[in-house]
PDB file of C-alpha atoms in Angstrom:
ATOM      1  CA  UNK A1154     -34.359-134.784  71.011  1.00 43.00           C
ATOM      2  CA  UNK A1155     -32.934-132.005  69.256  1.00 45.00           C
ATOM      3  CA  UNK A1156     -34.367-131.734  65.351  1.00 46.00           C
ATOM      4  CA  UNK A1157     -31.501-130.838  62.736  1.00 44.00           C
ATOM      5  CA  UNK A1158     -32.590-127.491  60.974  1.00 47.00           C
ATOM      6  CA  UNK A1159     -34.462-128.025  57.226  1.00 48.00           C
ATOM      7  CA  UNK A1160     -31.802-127.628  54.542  1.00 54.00           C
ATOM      8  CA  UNK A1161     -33.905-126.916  50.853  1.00 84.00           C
ATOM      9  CA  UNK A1162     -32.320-129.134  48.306  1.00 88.00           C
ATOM     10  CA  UNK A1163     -33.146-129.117  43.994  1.00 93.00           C
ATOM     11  CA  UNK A1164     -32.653-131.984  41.976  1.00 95.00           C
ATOM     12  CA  UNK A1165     -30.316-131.396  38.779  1.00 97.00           C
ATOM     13  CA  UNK A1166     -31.784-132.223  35.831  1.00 96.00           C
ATOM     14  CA  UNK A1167     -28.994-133.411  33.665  1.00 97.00           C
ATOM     15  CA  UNK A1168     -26.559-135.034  36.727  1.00 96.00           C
ATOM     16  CA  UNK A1169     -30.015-136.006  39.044  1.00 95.00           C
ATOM     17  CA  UNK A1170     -27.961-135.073  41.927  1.00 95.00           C
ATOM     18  CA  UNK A1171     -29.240-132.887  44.684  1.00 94.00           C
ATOM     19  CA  UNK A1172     -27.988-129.700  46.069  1.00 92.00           C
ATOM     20  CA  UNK A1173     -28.195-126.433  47.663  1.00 93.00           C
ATOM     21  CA  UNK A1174     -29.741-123.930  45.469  1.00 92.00           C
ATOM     22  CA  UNK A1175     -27.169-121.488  45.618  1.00 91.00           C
ATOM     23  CA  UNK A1176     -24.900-123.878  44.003  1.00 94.00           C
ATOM     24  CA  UNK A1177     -27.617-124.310  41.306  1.00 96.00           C
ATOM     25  CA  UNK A1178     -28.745-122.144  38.242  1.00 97.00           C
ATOM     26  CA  UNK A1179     -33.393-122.031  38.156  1.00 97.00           C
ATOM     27  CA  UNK A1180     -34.720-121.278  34.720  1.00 97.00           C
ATOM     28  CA  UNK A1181     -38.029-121.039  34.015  1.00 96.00           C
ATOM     29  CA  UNK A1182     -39.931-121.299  31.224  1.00 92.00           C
ATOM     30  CA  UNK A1183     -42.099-118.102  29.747  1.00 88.00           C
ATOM     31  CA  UNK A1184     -45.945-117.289  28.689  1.00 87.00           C
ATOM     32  CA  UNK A1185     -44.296-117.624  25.116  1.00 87.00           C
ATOM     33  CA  UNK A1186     -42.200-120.413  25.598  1.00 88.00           C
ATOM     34  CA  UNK A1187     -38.856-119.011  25.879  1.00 89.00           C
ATOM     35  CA  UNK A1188     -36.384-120.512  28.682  1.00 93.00           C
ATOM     36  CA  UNK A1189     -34.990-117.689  30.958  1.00 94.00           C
ATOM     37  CA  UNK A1190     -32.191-117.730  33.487  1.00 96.00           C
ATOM     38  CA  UNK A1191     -33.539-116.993  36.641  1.00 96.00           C
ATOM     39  CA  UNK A1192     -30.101-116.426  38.683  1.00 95.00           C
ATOM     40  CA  UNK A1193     -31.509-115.114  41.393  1.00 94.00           C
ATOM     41  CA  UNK A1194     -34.700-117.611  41.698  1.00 92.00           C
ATOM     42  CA  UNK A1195     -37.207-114.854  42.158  1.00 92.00           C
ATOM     43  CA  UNK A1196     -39.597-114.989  38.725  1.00 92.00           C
ATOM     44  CA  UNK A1197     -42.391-116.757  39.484  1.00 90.00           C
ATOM     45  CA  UNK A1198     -43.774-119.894  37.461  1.00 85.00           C
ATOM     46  CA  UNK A1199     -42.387-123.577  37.460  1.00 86.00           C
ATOM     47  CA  UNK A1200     -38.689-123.744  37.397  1.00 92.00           C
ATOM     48  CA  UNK A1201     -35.848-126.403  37.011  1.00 96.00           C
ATOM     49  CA  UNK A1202     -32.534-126.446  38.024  1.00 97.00           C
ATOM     50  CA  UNK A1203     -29.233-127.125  36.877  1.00 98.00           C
ATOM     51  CA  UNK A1204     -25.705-127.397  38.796  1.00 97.00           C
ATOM     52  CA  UNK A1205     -24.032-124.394  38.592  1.00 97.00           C
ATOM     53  CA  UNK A1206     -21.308-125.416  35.341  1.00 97.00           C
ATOM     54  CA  UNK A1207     -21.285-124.171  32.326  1.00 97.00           C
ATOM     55  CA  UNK A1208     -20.896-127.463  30.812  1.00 97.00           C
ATOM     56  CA  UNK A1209     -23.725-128.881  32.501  1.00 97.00           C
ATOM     57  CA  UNK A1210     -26.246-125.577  31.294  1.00 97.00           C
ATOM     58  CA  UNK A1211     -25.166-126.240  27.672  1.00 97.00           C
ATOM     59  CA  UNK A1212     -25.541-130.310  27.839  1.00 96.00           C
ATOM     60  CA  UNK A1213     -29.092-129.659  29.548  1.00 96.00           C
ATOM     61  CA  UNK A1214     -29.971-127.131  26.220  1.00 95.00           C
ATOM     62  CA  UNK A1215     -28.171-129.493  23.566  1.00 94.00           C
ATOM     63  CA  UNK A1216     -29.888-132.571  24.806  1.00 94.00           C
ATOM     64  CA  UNK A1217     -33.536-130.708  25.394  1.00 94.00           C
ATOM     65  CA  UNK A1218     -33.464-131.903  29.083  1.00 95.00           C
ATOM     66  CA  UNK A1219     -35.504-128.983  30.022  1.00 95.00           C
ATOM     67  CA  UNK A1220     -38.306-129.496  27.744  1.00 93.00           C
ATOM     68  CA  UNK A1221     -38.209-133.124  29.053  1.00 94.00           C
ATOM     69  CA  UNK A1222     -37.943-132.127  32.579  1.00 94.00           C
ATOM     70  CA  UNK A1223     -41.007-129.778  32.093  1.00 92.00           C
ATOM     71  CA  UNK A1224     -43.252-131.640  30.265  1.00 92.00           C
ATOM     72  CA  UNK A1225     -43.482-128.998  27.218  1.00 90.00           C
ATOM     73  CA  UNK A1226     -42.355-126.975  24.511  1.00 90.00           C
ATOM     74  CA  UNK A1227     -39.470-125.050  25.521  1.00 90.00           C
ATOM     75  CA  UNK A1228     -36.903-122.929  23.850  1.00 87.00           C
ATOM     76  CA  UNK A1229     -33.727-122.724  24.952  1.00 87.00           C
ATOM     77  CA  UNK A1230     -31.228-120.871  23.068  1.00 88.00           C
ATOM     78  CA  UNK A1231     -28.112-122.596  21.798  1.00 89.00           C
ATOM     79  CA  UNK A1232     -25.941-119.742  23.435  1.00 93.00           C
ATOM     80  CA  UNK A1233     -27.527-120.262  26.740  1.00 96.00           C
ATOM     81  CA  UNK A1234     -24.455-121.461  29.061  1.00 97.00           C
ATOM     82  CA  UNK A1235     -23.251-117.677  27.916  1.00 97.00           C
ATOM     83  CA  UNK A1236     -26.036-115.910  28.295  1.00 97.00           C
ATOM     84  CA  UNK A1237     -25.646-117.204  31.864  1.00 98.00           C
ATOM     85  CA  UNK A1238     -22.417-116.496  32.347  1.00 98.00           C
ATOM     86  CA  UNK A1239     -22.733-112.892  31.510  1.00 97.00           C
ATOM     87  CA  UNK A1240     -25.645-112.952  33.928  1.00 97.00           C
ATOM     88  CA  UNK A1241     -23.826-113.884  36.618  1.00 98.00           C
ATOM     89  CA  UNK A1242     -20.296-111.792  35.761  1.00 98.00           C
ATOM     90  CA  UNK A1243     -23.363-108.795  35.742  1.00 98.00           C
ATOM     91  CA  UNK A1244     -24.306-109.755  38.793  1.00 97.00           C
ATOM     92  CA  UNK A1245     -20.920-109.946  40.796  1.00 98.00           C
ATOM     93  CA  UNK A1246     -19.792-106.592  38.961  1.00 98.00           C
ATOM     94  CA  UNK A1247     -23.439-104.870  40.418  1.00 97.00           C
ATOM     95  CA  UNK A1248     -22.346-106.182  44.135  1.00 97.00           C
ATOM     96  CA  UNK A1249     -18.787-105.014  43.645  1.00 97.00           C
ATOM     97  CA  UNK A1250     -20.556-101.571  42.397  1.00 97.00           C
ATOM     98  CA  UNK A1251     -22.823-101.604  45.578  1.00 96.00           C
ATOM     99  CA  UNK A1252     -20.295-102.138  47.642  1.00 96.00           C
ATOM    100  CA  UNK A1253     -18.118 -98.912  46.535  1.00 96.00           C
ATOM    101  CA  UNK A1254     -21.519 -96.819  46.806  1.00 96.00           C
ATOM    102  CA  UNK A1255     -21.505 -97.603  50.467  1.00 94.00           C
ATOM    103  CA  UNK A1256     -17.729 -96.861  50.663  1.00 95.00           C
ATOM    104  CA  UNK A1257     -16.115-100.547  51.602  1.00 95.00           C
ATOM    105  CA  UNK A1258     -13.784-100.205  48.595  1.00 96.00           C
ATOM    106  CA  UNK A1259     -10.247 -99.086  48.140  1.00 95.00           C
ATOM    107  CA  UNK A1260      -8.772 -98.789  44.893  1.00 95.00           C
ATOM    108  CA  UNK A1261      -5.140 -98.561  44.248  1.00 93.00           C
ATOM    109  CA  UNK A1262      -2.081-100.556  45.238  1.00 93.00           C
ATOM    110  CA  UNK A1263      -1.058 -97.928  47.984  1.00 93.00           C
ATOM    111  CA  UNK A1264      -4.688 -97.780  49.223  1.00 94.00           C
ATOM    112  CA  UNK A1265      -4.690-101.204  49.437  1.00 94.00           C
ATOM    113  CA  UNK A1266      -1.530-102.168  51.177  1.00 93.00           C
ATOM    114  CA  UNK A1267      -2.543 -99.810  53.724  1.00 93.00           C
ATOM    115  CA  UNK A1268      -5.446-101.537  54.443  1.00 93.00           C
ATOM    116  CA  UNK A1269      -4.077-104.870  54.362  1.00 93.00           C
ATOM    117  CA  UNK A1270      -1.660-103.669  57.165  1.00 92.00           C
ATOM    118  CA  UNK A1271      -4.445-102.429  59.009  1.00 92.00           C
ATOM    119  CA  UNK A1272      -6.126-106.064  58.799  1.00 90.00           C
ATOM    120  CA  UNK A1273      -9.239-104.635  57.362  1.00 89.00           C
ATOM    121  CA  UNK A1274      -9.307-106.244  54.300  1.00 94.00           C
ATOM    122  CA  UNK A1275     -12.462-109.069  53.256  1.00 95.00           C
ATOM    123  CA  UNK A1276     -11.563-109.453  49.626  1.00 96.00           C
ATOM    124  CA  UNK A1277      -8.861-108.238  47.513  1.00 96.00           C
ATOM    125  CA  UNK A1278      -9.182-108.039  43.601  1.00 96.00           C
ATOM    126  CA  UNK A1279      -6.858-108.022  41.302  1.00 95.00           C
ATOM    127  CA  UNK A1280      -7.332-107.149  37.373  1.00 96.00           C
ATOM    128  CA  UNK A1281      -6.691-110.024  35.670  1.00 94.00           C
ATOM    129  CA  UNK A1282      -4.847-108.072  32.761  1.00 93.00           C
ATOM    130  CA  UNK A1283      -2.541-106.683  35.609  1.00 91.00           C
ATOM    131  CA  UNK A1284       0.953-107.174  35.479  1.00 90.00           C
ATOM    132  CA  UNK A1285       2.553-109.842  37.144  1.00 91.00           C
ATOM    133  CA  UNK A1286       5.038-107.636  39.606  1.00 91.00           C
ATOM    134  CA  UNK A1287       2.257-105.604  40.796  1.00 88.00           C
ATOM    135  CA  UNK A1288       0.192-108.512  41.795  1.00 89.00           C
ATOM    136  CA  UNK A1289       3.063-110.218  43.817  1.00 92.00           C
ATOM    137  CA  UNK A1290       3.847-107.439  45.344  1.00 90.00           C
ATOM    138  CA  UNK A1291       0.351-107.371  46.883  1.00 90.00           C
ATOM    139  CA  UNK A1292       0.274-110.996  47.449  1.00 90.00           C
ATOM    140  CA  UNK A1293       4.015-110.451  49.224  1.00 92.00           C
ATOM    141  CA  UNK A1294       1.994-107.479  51.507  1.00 91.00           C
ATOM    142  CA  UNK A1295      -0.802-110.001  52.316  1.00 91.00           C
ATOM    143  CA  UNK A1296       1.521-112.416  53.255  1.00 93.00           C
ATOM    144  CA  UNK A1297       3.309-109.777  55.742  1.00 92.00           C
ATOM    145  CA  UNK A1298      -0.315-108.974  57.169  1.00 91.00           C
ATOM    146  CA  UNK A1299      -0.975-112.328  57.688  1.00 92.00           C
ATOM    147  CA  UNK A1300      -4.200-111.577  55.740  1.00 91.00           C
ATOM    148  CA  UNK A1301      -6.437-114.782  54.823  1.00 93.00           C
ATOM    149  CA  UNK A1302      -8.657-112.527  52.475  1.00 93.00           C
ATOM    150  CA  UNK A1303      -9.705-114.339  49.082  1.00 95.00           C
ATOM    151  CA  UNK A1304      -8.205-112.557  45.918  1.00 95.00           C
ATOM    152  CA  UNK A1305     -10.483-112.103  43.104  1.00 97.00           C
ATOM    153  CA  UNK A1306      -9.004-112.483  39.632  1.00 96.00           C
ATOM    154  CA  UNK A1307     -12.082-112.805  37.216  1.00 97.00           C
ATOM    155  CA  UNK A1308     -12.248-109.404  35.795  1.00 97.00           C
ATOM    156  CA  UNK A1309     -10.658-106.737  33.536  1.00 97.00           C
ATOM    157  CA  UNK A1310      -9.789-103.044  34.316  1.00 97.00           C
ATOM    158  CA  UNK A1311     -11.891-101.936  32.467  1.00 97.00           C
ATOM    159  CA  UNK A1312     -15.032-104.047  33.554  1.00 97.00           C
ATOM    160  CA  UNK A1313     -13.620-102.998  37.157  1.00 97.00           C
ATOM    161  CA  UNK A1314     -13.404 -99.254  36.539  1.00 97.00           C
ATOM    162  CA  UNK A1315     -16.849 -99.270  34.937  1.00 97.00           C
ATOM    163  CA  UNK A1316     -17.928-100.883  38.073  1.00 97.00           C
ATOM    164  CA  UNK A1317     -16.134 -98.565  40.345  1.00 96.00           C
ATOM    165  CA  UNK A1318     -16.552 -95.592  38.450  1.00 96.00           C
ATOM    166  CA  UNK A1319     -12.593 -94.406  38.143  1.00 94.00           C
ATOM    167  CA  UNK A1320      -9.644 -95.271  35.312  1.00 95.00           C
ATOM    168  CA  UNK A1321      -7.117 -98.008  35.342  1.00 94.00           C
ATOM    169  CA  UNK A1322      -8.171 -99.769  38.056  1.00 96.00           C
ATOM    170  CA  UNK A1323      -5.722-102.719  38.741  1.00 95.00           C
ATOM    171  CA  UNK A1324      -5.819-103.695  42.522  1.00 95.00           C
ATOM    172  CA  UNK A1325      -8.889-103.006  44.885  1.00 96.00           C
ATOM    173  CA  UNK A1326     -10.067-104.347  48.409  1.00 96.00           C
ATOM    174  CA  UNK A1327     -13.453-104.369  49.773  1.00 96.00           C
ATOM    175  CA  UNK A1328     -13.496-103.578  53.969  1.00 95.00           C
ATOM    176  CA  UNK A1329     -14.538-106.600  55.713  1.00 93.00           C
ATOM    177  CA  UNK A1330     -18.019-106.502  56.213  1.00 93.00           C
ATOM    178  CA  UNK A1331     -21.793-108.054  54.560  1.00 93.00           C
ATOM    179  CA  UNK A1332     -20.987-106.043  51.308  1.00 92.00           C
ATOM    180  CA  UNK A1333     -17.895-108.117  51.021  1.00 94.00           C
ATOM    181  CA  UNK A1334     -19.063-111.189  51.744  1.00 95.00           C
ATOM    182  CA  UNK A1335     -21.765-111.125  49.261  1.00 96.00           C
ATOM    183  CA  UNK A1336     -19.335-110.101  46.541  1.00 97.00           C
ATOM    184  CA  UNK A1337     -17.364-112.757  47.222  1.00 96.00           C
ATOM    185  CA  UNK A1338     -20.403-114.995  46.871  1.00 96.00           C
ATOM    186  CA  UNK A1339     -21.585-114.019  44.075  1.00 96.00           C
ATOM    187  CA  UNK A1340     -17.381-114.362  42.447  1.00 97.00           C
ATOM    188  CA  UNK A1341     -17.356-117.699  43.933  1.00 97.00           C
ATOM    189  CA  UNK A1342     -20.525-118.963  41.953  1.00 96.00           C
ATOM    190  CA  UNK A1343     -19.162-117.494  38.583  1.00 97.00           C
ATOM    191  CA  UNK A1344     -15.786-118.925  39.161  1.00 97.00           C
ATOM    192  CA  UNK A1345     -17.278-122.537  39.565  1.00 96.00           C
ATOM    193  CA  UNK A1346     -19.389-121.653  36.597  1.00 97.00           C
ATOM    194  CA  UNK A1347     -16.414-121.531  34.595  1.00 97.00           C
ATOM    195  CA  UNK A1348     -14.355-124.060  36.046  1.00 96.00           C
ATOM    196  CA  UNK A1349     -11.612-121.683  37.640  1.00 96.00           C
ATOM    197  CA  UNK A1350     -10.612-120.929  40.944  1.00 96.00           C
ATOM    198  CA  UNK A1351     -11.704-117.676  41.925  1.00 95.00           C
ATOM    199  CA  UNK A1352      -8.664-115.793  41.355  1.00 90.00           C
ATOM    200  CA  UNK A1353      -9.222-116.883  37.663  1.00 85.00           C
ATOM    201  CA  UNK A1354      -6.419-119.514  37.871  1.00 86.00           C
ATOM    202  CA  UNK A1355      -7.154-122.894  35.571  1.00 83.00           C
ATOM    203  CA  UNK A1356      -8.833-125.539  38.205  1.00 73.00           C
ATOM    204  CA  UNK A1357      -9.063-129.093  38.335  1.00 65.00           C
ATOM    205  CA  UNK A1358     -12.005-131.585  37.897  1.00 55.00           C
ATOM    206  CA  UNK A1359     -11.427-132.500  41.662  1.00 52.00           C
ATOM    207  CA  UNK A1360     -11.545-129.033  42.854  1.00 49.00           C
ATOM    208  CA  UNK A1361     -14.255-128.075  40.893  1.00 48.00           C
ATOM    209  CA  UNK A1362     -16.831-131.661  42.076  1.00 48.00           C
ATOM    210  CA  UNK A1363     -15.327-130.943  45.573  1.00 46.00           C
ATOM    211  CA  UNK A1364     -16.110-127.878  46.329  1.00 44.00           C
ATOM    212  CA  UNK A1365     -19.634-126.683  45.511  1.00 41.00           C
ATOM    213  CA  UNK A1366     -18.546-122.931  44.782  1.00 42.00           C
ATOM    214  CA  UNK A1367     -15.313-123.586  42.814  1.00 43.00           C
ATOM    215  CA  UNK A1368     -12.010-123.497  44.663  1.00 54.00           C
ATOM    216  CA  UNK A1369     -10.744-120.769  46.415  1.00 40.00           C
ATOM    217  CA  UNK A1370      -7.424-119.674  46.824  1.00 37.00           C
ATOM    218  CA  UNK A1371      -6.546-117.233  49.384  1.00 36.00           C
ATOM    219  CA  UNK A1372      -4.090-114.081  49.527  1.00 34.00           C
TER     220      UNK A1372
END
């Protein structure tokens, strides 16, 4: 008899259900009592979890769930579903940056055409101050490649050129590879965060309970 591989589960503390922990936000609670994100669930100490929504990370702090769930004095801050978002935008802006370092990203719509007719695309992002005519042009291109490559649509120019290190950045890809996959991760979790798809388009309650990372939408 063949034993089904151990899948770790947490326990939400404001909707009690269970889930994987990457769908999940830890925190932990400091020597001086302060509640800290812990996004990547590294810091050491006793943590608690919360499902990965914005509106469930503020109702936990408004309602002091976290003090209950821990048995002591806590203090979370009242702006603590932001402080989390930013934490996690930070973190999906220092993949995308890692990812250029080790050369898997094209910048430019020309750039990036190319590569989607060379089928070499993982991800494709897309400013989401960009202009509309640029962006279906792309998506018209992806189309023509046949390409099933997610497109990204959280971020601004400017938070993509300061990632990327160049000026009026408006359409990118990342080669298909680990570094893309783990930015896409990473987008996936702060897109569900929100409540959007990850292309940044509005998303539905349905989407949003039945998929654990937020909808995707593909190019």
């Amino acid at each position: 008899m063949t034993r089904e591989p151990h899948v770790s589960e947490r326990t939400c503390i404001v909707t009690r259900r269970r889930g994987a922990p990457e769908a999940m936000i830890r925190f932990v609670r400091g020597p001086d009592g302060a509640l800290a994100p812990d996004i990547a669930a590294r810091l050491p100490g006793r943590g608690v979890w919360v499902t990965g929504r914005a509106d469930l990370v503020a109702q936990a702090a408004r309602k002091h769930l976290f003090a209950r769930s821990l048995k002591t004095r806590v203090d979370a801050e009242p702006q603590l579903a932001e402080d989390v978002d930013r934490l996690l935008e930070a973190d999906s802006l220092r993949m995308l940056s890692l990812a250029n370092k080790a050369g898997a990203v094209m910048a430019g719509f020309g750039k990036v055409a190319d590569a989607l007719a060379q089928g070499a695309v993982g991800a494709l992002v897309e400013a989401r101050d960009g202009g509309e005519d640029g962006r279906r042009k792309l998506a018209q291109a992806a189309r023509r490649a046949e390409s099933t490559a997610p497109v990204i649509g959280l971020f601004s120019s400017l938070q993509l050129d300061l990632a990327l290190g160049r000026t009026n950045v408006i359409h990118a890809a990342l080669a298909k590879g680990g570094a893309s996959a783990a930015f896409v991760a990473r987008c996936h979790r702060l897109a569900a965060y929100r409540g959007v798809c990850i292309d940044g388009a509005a998303a539905s309650g349905e989407d949003i309970e039945a998929l654990p990372n937020g909808c995707a939408t593909e190019g």
